[in-house]
Coordinates of C-alpha atoms in Angstrom, one line a residue:
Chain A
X1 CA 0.0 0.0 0.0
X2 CA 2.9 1.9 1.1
X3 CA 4.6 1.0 -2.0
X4 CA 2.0 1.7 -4.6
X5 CA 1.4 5.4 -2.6
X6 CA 5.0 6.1 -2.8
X7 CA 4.7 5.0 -6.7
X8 CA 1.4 7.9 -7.6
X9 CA 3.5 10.3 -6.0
X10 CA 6.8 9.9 -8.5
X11 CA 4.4 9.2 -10.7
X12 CA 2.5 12.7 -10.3
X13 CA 6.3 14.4 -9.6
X14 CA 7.4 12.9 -13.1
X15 CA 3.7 14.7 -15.1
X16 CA 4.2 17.9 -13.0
X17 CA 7.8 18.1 -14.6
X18 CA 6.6 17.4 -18.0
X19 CA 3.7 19.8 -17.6
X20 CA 6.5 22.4 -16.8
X21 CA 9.0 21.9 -19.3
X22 CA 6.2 23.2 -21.6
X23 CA 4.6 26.1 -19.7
X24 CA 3.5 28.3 -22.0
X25 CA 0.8 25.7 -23.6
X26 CA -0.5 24.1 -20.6
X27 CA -0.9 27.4 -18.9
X28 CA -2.7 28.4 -22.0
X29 CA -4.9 25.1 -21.8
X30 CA -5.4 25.6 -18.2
X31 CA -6.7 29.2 -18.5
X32 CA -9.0 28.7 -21.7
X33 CA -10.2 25.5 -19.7
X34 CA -11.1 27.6 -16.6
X35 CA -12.6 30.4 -18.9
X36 CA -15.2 27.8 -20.0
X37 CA -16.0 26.4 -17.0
X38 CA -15.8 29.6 -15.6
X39 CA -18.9 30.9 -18.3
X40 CA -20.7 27.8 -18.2
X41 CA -20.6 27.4 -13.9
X42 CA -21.7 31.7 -13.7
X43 CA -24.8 30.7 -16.4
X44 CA -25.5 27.7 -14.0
X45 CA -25.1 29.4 -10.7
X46 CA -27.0 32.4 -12.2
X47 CA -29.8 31.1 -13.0
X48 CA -30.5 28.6 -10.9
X49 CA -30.2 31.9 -8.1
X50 CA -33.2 33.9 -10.1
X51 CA -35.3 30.6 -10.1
X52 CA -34.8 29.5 -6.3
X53 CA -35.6 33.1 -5.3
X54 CA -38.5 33.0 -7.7
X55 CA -40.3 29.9 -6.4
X56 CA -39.9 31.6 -2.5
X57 CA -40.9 35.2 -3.3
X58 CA -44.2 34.2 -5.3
X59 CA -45.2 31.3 -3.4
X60 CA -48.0 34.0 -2.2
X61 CA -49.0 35.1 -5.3
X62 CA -53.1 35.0 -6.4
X63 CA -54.3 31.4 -6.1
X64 CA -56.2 32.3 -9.1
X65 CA -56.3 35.1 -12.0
X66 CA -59.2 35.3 -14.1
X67 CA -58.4 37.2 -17.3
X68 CA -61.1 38.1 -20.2
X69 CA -60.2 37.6 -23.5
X70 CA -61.5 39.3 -26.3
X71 CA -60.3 38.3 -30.4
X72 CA -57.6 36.4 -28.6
X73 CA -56.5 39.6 -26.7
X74 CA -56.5 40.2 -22.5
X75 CA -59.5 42.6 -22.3
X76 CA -60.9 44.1 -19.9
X77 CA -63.3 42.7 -16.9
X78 CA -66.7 43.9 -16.4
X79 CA -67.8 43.8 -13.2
X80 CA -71.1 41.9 -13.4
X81 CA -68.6 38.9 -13.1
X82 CA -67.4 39.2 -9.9
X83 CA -71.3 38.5 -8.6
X84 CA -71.6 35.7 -11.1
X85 CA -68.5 33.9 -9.5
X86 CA -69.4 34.7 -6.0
X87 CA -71.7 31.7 -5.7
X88 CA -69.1 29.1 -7.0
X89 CA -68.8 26.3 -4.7
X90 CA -65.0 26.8 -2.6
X91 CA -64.5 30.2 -3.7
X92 CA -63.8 32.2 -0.6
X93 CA -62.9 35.5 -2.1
X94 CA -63.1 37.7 -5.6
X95 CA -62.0 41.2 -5.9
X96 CA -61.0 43.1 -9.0
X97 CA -57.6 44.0 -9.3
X98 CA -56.2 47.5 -11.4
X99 CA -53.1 47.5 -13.1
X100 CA -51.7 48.8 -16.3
X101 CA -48.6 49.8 -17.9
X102 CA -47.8 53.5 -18.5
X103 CA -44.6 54.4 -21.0
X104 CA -42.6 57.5 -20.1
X105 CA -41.1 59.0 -22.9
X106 CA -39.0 61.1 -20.5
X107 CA -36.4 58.0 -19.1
X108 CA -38.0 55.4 -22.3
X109 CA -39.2 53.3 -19.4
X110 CA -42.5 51.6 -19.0
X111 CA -44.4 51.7 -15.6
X112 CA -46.7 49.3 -13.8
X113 CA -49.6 51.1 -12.4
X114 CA -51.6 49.5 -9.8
X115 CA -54.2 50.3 -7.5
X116 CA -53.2 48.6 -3.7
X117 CA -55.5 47.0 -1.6
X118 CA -53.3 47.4 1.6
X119 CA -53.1 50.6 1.6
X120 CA -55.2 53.8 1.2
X121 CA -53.6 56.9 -0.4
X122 CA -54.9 59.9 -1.4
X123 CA -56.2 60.9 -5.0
X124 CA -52.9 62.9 -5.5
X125 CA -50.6 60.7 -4.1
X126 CA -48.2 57.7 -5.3
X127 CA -45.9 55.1 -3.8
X128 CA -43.0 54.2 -6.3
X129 CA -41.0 51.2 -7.0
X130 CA -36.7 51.6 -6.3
X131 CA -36.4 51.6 -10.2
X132 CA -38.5 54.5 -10.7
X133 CA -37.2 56.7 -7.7
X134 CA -33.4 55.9 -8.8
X135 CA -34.3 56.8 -13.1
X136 CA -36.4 59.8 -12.2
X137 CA -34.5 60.9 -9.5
X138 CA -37.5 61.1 -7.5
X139 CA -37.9 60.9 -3.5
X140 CA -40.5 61.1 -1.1
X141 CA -42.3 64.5 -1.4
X142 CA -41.4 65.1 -5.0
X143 CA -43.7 65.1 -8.0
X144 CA -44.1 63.5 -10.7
X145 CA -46.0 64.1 -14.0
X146 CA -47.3 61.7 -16.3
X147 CA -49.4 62.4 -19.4
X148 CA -52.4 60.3 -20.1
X149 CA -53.1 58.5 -23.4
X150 CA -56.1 61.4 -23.7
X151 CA -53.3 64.2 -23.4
X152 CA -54.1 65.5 -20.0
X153 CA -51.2 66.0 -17.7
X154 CA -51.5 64.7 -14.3
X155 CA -49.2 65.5 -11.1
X156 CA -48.4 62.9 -8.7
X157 CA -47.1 63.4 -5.3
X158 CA -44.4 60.9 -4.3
X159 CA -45.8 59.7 -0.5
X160 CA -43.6 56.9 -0.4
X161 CA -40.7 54.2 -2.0
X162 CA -41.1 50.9 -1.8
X163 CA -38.4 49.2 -0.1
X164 CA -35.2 48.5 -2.1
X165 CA -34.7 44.9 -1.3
X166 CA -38.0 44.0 -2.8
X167 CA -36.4 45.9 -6.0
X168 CA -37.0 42.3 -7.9
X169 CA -40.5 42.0 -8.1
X170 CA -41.4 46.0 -7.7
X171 CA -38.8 48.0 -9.3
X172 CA -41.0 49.4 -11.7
X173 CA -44.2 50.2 -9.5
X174 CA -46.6 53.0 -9.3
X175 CA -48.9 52.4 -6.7
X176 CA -51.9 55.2 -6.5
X177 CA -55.5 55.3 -5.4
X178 CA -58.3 53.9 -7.1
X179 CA -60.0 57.4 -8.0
X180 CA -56.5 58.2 -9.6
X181 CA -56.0 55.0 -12.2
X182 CA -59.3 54.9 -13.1
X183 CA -59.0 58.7 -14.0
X184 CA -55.9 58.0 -16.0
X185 CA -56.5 55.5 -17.8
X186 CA -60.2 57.0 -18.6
X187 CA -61.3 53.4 -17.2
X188 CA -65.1 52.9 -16.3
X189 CA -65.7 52.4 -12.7
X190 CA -67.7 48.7 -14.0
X191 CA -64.6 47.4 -15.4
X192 CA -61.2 46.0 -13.7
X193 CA -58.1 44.7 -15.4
X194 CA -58.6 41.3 -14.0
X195 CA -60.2 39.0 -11.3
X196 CA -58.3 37.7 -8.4
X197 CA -60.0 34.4 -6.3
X198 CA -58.7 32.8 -3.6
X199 CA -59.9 29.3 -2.5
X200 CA -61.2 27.5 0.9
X201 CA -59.2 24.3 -0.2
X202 CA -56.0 24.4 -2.5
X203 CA -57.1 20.9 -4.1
X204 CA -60.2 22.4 -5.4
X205 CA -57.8 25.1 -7.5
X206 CA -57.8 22.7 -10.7
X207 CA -61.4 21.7 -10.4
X208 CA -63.0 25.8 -9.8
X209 CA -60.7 26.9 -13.2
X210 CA -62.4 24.4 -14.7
X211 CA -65.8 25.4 -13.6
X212 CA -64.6 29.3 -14.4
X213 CA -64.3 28.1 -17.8
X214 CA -67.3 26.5 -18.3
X215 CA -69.4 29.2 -16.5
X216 CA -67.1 32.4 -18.7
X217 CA -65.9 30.7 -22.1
X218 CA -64.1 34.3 -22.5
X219 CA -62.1 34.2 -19.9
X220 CA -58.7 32.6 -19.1
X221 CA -57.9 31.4 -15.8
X222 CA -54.3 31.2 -14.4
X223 CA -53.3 29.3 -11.8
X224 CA -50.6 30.3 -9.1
X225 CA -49.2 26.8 -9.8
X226 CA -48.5 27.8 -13.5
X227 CA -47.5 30.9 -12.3
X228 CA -44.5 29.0 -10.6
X229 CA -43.7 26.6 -13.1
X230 CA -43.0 29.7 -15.6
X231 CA -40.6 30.9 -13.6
X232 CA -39.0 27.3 -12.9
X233 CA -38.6 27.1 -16.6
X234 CA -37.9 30.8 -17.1
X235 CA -34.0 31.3 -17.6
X236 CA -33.4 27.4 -18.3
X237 CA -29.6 27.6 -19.2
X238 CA -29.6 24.8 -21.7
X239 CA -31.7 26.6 -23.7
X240 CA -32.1 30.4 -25.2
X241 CA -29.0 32.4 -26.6
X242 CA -26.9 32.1 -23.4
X243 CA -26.4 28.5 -24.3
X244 CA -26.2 29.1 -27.8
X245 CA -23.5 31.7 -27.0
X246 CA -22.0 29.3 -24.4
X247 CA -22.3 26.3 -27.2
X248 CA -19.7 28.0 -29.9
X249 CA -17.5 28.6 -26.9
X250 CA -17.6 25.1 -25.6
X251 CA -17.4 23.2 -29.2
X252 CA -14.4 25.4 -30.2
X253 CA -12.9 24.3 -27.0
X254 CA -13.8 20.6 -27.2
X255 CA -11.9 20.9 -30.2
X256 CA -8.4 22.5 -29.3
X257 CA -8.2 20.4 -25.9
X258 CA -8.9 17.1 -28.2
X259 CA -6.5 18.4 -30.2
X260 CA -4.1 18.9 -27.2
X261 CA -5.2 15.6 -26.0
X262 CA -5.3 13.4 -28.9
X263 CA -2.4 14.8 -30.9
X264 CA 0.4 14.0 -29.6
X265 CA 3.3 16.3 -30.8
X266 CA 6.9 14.8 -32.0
X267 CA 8.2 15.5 -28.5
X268 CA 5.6 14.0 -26.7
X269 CA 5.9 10.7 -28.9
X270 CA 9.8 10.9 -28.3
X271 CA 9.4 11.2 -24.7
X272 CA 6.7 8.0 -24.5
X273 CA 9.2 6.2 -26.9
X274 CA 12.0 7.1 -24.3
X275 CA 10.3 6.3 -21.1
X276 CA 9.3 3.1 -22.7
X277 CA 12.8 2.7 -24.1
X278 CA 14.3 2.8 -20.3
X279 CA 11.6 0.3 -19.2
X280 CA 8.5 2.7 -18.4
X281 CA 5.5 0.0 -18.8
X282 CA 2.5 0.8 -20.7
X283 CA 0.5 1.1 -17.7
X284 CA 2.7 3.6 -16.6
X285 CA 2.4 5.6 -18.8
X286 CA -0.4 5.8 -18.9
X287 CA -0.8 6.4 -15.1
X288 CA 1.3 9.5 -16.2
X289 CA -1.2 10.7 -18.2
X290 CA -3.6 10.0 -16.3
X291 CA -2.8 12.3 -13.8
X292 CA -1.5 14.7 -15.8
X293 CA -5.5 15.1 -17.1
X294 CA -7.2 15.2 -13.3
X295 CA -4.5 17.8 -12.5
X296 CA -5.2 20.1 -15.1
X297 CA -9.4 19.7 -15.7
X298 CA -9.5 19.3 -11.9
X299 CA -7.4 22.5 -11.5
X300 CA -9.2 24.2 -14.1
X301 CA -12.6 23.1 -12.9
X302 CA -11.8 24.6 -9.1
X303 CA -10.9 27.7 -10.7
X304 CA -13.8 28.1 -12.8
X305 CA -16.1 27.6 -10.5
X306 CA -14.6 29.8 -7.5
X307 CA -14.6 32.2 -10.2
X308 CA -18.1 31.9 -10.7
X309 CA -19.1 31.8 -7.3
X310 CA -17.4 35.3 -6.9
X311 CA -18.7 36.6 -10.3
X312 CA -22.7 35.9 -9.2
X313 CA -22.8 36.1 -5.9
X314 CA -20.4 39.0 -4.6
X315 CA -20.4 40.7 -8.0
X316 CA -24.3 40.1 -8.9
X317 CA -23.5 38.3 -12.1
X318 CA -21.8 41.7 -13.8
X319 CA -20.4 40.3 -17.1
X320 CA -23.8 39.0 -18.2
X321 CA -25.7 42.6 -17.2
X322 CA -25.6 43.7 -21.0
X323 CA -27.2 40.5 -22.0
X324 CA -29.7 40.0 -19.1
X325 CA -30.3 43.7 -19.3
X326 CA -32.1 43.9 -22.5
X327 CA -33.8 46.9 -23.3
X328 CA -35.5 47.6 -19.7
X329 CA -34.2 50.3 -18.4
X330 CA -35.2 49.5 -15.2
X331 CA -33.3 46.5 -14.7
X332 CA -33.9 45.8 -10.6
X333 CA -30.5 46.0 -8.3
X334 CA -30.6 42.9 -6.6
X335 CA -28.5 40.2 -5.0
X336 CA -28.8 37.2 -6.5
X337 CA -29.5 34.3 -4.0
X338 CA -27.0 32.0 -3.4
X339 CA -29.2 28.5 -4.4
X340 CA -26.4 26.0 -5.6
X341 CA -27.9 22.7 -6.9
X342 CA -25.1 20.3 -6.1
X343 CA -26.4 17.7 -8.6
X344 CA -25.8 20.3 -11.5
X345 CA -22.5 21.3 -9.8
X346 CA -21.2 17.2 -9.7
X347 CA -23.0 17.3 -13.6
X348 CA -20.0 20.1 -14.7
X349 CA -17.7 18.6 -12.5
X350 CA -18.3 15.1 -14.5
X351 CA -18.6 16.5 -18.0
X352 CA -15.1 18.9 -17.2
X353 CA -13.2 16.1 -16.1
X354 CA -14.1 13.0 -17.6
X355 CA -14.4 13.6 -21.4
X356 CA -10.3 15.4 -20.8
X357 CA -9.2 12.0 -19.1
X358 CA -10.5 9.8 -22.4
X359 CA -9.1 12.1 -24.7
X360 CA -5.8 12.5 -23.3
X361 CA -5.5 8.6 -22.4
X362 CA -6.7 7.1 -25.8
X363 CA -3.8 8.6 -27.5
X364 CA -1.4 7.5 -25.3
X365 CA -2.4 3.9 -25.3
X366 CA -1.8 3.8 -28.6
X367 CA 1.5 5.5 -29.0
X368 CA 2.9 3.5 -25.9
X369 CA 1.5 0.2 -27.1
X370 CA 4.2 0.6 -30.2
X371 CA 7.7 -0.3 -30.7
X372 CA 9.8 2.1 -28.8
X373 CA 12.0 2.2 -31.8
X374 CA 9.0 3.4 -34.0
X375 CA 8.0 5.9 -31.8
X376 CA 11.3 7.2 -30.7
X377 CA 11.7 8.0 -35.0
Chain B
X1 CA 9.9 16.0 -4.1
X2 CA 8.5 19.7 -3.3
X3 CA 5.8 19.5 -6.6
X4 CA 3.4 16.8 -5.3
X5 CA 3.1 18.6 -2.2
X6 CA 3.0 22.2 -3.4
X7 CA 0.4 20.4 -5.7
X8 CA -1.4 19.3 -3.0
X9 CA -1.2 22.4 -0.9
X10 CA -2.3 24.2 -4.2
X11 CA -5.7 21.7 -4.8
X12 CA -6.2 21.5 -1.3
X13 CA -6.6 25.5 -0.7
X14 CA -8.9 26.0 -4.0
X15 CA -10.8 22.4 -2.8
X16 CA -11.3 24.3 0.7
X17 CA -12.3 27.5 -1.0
X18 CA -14.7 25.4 -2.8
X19 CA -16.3 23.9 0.1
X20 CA -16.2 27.2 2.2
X21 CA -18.4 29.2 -0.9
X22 CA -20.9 26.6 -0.3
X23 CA -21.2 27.0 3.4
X24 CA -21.7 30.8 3.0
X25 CA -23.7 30.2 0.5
X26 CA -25.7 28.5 2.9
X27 CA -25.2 31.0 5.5
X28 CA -26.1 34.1 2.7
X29 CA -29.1 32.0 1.8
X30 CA -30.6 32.0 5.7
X31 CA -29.1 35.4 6.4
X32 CA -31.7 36.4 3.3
X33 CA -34.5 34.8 4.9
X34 CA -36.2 38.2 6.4
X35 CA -35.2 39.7 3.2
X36 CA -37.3 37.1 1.2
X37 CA -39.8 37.0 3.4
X38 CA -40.6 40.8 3.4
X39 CA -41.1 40.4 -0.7
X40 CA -42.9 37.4 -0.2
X41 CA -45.1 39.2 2.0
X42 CA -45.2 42.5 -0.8
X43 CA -46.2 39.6 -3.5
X44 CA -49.3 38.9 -1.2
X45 CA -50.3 42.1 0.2
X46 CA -50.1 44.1 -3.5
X47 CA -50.9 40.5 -5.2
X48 CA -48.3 40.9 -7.7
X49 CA -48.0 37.5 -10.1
X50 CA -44.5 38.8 -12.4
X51 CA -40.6 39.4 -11.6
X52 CA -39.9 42.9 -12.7
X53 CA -36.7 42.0 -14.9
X54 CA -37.4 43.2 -18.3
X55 CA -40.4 46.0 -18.5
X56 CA -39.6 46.6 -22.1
X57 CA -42.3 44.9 -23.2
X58 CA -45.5 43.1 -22.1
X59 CA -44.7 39.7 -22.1
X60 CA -41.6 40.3 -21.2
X61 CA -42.4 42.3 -18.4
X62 CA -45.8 40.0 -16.9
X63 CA -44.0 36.4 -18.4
X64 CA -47.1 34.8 -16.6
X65 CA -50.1 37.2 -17.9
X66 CA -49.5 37.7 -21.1
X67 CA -51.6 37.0 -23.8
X68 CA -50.7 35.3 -27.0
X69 CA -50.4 38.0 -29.4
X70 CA -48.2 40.3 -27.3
X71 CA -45.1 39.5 -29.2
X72 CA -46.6 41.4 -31.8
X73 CA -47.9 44.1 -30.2
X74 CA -46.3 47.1 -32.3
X75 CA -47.0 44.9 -36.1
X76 CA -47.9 42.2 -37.4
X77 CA -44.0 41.9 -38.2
X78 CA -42.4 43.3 -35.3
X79 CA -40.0 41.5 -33.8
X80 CA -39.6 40.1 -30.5
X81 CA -37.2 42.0 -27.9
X82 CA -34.0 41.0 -27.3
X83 CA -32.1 39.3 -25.9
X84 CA -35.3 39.2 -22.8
X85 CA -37.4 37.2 -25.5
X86 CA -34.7 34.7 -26.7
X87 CA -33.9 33.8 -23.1
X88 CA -38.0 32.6 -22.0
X89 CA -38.4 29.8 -23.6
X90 CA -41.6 29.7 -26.0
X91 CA -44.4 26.9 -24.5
X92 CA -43.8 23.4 -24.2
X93 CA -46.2 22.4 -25.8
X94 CA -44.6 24.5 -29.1
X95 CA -41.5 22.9 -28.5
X96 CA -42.8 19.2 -28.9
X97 CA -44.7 19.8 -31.8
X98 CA -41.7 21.0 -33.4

């Protein structure tokens, strides 16, 4: 045991000499190897953050949304229909909601007006989302204009900011009083946006969107359950242009470390024909290379990953801002939640490592299974 | 026969770093707890449904309320916005009957 220990460690002196004698390249490897892992691990970690803080923050969203749909289109809700629902068997509670979106030409940023039902505010007054106060500039006891779709101007008095560190789900918020949206968006007082229904018993949610459907064929019902599993999928790295991005990185990289791997150069051949010359067995050999694989995809994998880590979680995932980013120009400051799935973590690990070993092993088989002589020319 | 150790002094720190970022991500994730809860709490006081990531658009900006034709909200030919469009994922149900 003591013997075969001894043996790795020569073994793993002997590939950490031949990985310096050529520096230059297998720092090069090593880098571009991290850089990869590195891109793929931050994609990963990233958005497997945004979906775990997803699934926790709207766990207490509306049990059910009942939307009217007119020519295919969301339309809006007359309120006749929140009597007709009231005596549905397990619905506890319907109330209209009001919301709409508002587009400011002054910061090219669109708003989410909506009336609150936790809090009363005065015909004048609005509470604003972190996104808004921070674009406009605005704080509490400031005013803000907007111009409705009817041309008339209307002046808001900030009362209030909603809290930064709920930034991810209300960044882009106007919240005003019931009077005030309906006067701005010239809405009639019979009509809401949508429907919102909560339920006695959670297992009846299925069954009561079904009997919403049959009672209002024009309507659309959506479940808080779909609601979540949008967001689960939402941001699915293995699909969408990140991966598509990632994907030309990762195949041109497959293909220089096989290259690498599988290639052996004149002196790599001359120093297997050597080594097998002075009596190095196959096995060896390919012990050698073994190792010299798990160092450097190992290495390369720890450093990709720690770089990662640091890049999402203590630098909120900056390099990928322009992409995520789009065209809002409210994109929400917020610390990304540090969720790590350690099955998808061990999946990278595997698919870093593994595929490196073959490819550098194969080769080597091959050459070392050959006449010294042969190999040595 | 300094290499294998510095070797394993060098796998052995980033291993530990490795290890440690996973305890504090733990210890982030329950230090976040009141912060989570507090929006949690926001979702089901103002009964908000939507992530307020991308607010360029209508789908983009309520992914779960949208209807159908908002894609094509400006034209029949408009096209969708990027790169918040190309990252959600159109419908399964789309997918498999491609």
């Amino acid at each position: 045991m003591k013997t075969a220990l001894r043996r790795q460690i020569y073994l793993i002196d002997f590939t950490l000499a031949s990985l310096l004698r050529r520096p230059g390249k297998n720092l090069g490897l090593l880098l571009v190897y991290s850089l990869v892992i590195f891109m793929l691990a931050s994609a990963m970690l990233f958005t497997q953050a945004l979906r775990t803080e997803a699934r926790l923050v709207l766990a207490d969203s509306p049990e059910i949304i009942l939307q009217r749909m007119l020519a295919g289109r969301h339309h809006l809700m007359p309120q006749d229909y929140l009597q007709r629902i009231g005596p549905i068997r397990g619905v506890s509670q319907v109330h209209g909601r009001l919301w709409g979106y508002h587009f400011d030409p002054a910061v090219q940023a669109n708003y989410t007006l909506m009336v609150p039902r936790d809090r009363q505010l005065q015909h004048d007054q609005i509470v604003i989302g972190a996104g808004i106060s921070r674009s406009r500039g605005l704080a509490t006891g400031d005013f803000l204009s907007l111009r409705a779709a009817d041309g008339r101007s209307f002046s808001f008095r900030v009362a209030g900011l909603l809290s930064s560190e709920s930034e991810l789900v209300s960044a882009d918020l106007i919240l005003l009083s019931e009077a005030a949206f309906r006067r701005f968006f010239s809405m009639p007082d019979d009509q809401y946006t949508d429907l919102v229904l909560s339920v006695r018993n959670p297992r009846e949610l299925r069954k009561i969107a079904e009997k919403l459907s049959l009672k209002f064929p024009d309507t659309r019902p959506i479940l808080r359950d779909e609601i979540l599993r949008t967001y689960h999928a939402l941001f699915s790295w293995r699909q969408g242009i990140l991966f598509l991005l990632l994907a030309g990185s990762i195949l041109a990289f497959a293909i220089f470390a096989w290259d690498k791997a599988s290639g052996l150069s004149a002196g790599e051949r001359r120093e297997i024909g050597i080594l097998k010359a002075i009596g190095w067995e196959t096995g060896e050999l390919i012990r050698m290379k073994f190792w010299e694989a798990v160092i450097l995809s190992t290495g390369a994998f720890l450093l990709g990953y720690l770089a990662a880590y640091l890049h999402v979680f203590h630098y909120s995932a900056g390099l990928f801002e322009p992409v995520l980013k789009g065209w809002s120009v409210l994109y929400p400051a917020f610390r990304p939640l540090p969720d790590i799935d350690l099955l998808q973590l061990a999946t990278l690990l595997f698919f870093s490592v593994f595929p490196y070993i073959v490819a550098t092993i194969i080769p080597v088989w091959r050459t070392a299974t050959a006449d010294p002589d042969q190999v040595m020319r | 026969m300094h290499r294998p150790r510095l070797l394993l002094i060098v796998f052995g720190l980033l291993s530990s770093l490795a290890v440690l970022s996973l305890l504090e991500a733990r210890l982030t994730m329950r230090m976040m707890i009141p912060e989570l809860k507090a929006m949690a709490r926001q979702v089901e006081q103002l009964q908000l449904t939507d992530l307020a990531l991308f607010t360029e658009a209508r789908y983009t900006r309520h992914l779960t309320q949208a209807d159908r034709h908002s894609p094509f909200q400006d034209h029949p030919l408009a096209f969708e916005h990027f790169p918040s469009g190309s990252l959600v994922s159109p419908p399964a149900a789309l997918r498999m009957s491609e």
